Tab-separated table of C-alpha atoms in Angstrom:
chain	number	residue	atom	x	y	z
A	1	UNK	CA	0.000	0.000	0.000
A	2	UNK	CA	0.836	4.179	-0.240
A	3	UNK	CA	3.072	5.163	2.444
A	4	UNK	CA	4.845	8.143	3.352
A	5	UNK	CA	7.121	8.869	5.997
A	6	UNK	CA	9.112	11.617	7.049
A	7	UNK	CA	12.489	11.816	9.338
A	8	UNK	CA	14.947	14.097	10.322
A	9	UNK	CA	15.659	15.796	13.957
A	10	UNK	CA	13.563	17.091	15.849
A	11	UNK	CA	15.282	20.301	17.242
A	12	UNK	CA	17.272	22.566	15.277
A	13	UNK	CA	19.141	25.503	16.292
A	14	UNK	CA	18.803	28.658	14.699
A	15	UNK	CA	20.523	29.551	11.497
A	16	UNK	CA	21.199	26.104	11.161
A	17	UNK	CA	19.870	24.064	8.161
A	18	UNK	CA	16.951	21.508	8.385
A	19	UNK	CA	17.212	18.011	6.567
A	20	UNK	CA	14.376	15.927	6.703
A	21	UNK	CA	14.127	12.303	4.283
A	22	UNK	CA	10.320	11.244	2.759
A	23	UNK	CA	10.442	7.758	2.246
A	24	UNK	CA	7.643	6.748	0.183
A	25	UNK	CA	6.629	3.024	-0.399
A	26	UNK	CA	4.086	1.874	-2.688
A	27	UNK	CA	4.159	3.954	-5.658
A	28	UNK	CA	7.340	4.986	-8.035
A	29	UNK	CA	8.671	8.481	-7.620
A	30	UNK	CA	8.520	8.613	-11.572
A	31	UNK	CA	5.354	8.552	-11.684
A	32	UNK	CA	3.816	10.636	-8.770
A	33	UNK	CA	4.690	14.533	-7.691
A	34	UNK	CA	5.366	14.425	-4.011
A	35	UNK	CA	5.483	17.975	-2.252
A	36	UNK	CA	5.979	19.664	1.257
A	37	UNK	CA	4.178	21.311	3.361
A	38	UNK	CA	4.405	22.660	6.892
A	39	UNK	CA	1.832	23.299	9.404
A	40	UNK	CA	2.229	25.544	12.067
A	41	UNK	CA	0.806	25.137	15.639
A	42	UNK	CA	-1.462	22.722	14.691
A	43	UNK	CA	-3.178	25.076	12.218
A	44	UNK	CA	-2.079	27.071	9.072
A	45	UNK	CA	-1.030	24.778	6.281
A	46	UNK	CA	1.949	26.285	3.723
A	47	UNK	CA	2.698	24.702	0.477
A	48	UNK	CA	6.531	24.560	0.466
A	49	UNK	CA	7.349	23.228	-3.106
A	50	UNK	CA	7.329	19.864	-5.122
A	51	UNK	CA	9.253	17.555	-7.235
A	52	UNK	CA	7.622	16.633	-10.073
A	53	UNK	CA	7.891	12.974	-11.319
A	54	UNK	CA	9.939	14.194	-13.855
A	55	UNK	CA	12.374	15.322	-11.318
A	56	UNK	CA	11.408	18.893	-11.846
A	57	UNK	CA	11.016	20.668	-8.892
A	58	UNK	CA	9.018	23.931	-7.725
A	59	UNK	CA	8.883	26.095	-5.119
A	60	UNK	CA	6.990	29.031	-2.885
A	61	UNK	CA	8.470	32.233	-3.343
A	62	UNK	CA	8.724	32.744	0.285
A	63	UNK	CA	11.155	30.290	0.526
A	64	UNK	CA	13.164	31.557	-2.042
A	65	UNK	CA	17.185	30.412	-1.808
A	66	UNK	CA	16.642	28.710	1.253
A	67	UNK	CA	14.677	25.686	0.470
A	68	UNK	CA	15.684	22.999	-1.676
A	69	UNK	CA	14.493	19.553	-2.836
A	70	UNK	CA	15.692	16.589	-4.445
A	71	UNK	CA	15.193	12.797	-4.720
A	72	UNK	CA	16.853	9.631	-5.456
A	73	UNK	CA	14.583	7.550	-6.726
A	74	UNK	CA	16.725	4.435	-6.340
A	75	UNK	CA	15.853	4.686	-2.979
A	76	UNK	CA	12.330	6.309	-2.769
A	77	UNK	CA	13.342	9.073	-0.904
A	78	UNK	CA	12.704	12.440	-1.264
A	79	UNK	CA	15.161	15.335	0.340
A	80	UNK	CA	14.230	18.670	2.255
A	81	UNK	CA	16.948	21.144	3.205
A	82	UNK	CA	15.895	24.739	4.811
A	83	UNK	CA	18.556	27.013	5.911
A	84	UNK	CA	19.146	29.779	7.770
A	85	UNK	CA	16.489	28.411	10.453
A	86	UNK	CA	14.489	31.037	12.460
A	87	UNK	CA	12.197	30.283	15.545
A	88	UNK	CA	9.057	30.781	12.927
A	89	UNK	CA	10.100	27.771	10.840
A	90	UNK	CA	9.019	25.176	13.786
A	91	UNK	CA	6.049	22.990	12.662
A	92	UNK	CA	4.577	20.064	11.585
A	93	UNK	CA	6.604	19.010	8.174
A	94	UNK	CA	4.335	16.885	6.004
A	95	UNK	CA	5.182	15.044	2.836
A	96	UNK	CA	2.450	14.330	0.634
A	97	UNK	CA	1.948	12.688	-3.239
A	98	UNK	CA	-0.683	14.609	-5.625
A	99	UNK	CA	-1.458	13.336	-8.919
A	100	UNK	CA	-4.270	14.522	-11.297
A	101	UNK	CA	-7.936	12.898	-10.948
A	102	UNK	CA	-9.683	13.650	-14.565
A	103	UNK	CA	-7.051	16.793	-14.814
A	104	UNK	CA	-7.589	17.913	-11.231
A	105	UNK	CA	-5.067	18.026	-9.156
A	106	UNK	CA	-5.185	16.609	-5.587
A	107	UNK	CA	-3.409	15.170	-2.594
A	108	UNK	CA	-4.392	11.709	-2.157
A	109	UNK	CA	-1.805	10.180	0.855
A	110	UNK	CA	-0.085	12.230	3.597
A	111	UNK	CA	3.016	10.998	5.437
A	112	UNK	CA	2.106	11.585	9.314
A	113	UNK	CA	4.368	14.585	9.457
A	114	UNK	CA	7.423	15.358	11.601
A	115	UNK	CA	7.583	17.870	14.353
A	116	UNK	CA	10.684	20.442	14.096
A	117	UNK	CA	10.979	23.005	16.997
A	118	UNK	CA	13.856	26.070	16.702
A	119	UNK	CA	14.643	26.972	19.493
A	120	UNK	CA	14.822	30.813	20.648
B	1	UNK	CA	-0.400	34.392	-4.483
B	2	UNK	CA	-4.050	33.317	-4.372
B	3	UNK	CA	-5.829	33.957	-0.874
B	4	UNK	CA	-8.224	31.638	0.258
B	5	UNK	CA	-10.396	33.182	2.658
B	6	UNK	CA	-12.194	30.535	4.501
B	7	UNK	CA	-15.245	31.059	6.972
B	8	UNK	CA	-15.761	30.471	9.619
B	9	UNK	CA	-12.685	29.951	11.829
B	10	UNK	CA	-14.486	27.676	14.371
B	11	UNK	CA	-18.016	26.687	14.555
B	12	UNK	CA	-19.801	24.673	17.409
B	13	UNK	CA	-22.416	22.662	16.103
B	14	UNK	CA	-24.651	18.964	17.287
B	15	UNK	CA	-24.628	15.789	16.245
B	16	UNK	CA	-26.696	15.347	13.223
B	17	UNK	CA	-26.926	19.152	12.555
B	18	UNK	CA	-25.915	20.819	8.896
B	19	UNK	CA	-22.755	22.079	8.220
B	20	UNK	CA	-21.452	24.798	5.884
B	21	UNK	CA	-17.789	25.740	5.534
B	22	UNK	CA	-16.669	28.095	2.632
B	23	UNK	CA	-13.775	29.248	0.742
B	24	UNK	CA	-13.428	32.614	-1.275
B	25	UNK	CA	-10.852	32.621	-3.860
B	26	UNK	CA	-9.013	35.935	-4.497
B	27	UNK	CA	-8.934	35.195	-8.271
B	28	UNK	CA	-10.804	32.548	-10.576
B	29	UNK	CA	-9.056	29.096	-9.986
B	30	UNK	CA	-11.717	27.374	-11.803
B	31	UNK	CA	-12.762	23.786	-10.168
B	32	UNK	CA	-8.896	23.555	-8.895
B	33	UNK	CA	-10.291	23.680	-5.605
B	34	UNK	CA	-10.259	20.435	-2.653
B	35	UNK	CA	-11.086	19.984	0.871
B	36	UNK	CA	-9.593	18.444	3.222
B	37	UNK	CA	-10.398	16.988	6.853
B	38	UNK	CA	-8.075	17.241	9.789
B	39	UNK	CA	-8.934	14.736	13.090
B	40	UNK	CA	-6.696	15.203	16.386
B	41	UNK	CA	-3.647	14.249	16.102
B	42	UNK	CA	-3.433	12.922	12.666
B	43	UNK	CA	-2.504	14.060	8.612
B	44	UNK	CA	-4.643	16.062	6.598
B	45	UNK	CA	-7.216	13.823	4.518
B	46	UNK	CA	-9.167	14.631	1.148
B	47	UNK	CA	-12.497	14.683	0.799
B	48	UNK	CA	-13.304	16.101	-2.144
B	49	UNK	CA	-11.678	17.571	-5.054
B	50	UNK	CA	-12.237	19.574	-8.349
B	51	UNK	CA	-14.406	21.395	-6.179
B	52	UNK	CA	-17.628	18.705	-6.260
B	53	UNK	CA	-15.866	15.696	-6.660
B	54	UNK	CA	-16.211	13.121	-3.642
B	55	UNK	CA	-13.193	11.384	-3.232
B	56	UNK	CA	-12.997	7.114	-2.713
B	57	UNK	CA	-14.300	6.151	0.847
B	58	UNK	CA	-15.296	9.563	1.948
B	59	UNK	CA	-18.890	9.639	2.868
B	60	UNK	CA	-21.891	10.999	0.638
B	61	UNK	CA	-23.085	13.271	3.837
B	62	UNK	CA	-19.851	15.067	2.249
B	63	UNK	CA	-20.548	17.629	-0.298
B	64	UNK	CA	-18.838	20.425	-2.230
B	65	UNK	CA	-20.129	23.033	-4.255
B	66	UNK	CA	-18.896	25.941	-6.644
B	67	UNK	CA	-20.444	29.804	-7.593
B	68	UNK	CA	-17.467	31.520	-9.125
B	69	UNK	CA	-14.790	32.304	-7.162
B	70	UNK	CA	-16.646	30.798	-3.860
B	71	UNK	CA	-16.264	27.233	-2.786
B	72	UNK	CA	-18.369	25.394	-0.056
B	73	UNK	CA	-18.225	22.000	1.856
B	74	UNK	CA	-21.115	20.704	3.513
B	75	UNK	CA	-21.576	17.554	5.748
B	76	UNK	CA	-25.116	16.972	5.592
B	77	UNK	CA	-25.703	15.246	9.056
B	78	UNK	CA	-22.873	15.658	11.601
B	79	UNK	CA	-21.175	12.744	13.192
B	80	UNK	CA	-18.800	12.158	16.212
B	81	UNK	CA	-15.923	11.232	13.568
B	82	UNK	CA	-16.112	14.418	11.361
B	83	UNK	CA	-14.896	16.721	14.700
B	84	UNK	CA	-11.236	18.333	13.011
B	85	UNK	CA	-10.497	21.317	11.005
B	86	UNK	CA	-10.724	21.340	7.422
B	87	UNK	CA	-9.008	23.092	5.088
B	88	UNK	CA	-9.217	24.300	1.464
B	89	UNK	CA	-6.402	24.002	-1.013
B	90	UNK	CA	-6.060	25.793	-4.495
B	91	UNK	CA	-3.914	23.913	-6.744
B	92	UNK	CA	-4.599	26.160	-9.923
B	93	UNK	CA	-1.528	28.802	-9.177
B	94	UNK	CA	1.897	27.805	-7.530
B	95	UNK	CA	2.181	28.164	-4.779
B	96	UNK	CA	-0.653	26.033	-3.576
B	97	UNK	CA	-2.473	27.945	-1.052
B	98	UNK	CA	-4.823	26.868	1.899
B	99	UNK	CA	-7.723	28.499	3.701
B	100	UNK	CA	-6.958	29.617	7.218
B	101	UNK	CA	-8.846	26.159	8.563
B	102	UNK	CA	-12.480	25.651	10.318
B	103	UNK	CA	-12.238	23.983	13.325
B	104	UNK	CA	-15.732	22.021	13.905
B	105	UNK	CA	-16.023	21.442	18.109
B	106	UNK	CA	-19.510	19.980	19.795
B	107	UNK	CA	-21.587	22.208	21.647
């Protein structure tokens, strides 16, 4: 079946650089998008960016030269990296796969998310 | 970016009652729109998507709905397992943005 899972540390100090691993099972990263997105406090979701199954990746402008994302699909894993850490990038990082259903785009399986906390 | 205004924040409601959530889009995103529920504790899940469409295994007291540039989600007859926040997501512009979340509580 679809899995997801995200890992990486849990606690980060500031202006240090965050590295989390999506390990998907399941499904072949050539043929699925998988993106990121962070929650924080339990609420707000924020689209981070994607890779495309293509290996094409995409990103929010508000993470601009500080996020990046890559993949090896040999190993069905999917790479985060944030630098330059602030106290407002703690949250919930999800992984999640979208594909399009009759040309509509959707997420259809969530990883169960991994907490990061920077410190102040 | 594309806001998502979504209404109303929180909303205390009974078993069995009607519920409406909605979503204004700043801009027309056509039927790029989906819904997704929240429980304690656990991932986002969809529910519907291309604005109307119910997605496998979600229940038909689930609805969606489109006039324009406003979306809505309705559960027709509230149950114990549909307490969570849901969110809206437009996928037509990157970046993807989400409504600000409903949380649904019991009275």
């Amino acid at each position: 079946q679809v899995q997801l899972k995200e890992s990486g540390p849990g606690l980060v100090q500031p202006s240090q650089t965050l590295s989390l691993t999506c390990t998907v099972s399941g499904f072949s990263l050539t043929s699925y998008s998988v993106h990121w997105v962070r929650q924080h406090s339990g609420r707000s979701l924020e689209w981070m960016g994607r890779v495309w199954s293509d290996g094409v990746t995409s990103f929010n402008s508000a993470f601009t030269s500080r996020l990046s994302i890559t993949r090896d699909t040999s190993k069905s894993q999917i790479f985060l990296k944030l630098n330059s850490l602030q106290t407002e990038d703690t949250g919930t990082y999800y992984c999640a796969r979208s594909y399009l259903s009759h040309g509509l785009p959707l997420f259809d399986y969530w990883g169960q998310g991994v907490l990061v906390t920077v410190p102040s | 970016d594309i806001q998502m205004t979504q209404s109303p924040a929180s909303l205390s409601t009974s078993l069995e009652e009607i519920v409406t959530i909605t979503c204004q889009a700043s801009q027309d995103i056509g039927n790029w729109l989906s819904w997704y529920q929240q429980r304690p504790g656990k991932s986002p899940q969809l529910l519907i998507y291309g604005a109307t469409s119910l997605a496998d295994g979600v229940p038909s007291r689930f609805s969606g709905s489109r006039s324009g540039t406003q979306f809505s989600l309705k559960i027709s007859r509230l149950q114990v397992e549909d307490i969570g926040i849901y969110y809206c997501l437009q996928a037509w512009r990157t970046p993807w943005t989400f409504g600000g979340g409903t949380k649904l509580e019991l009275k």
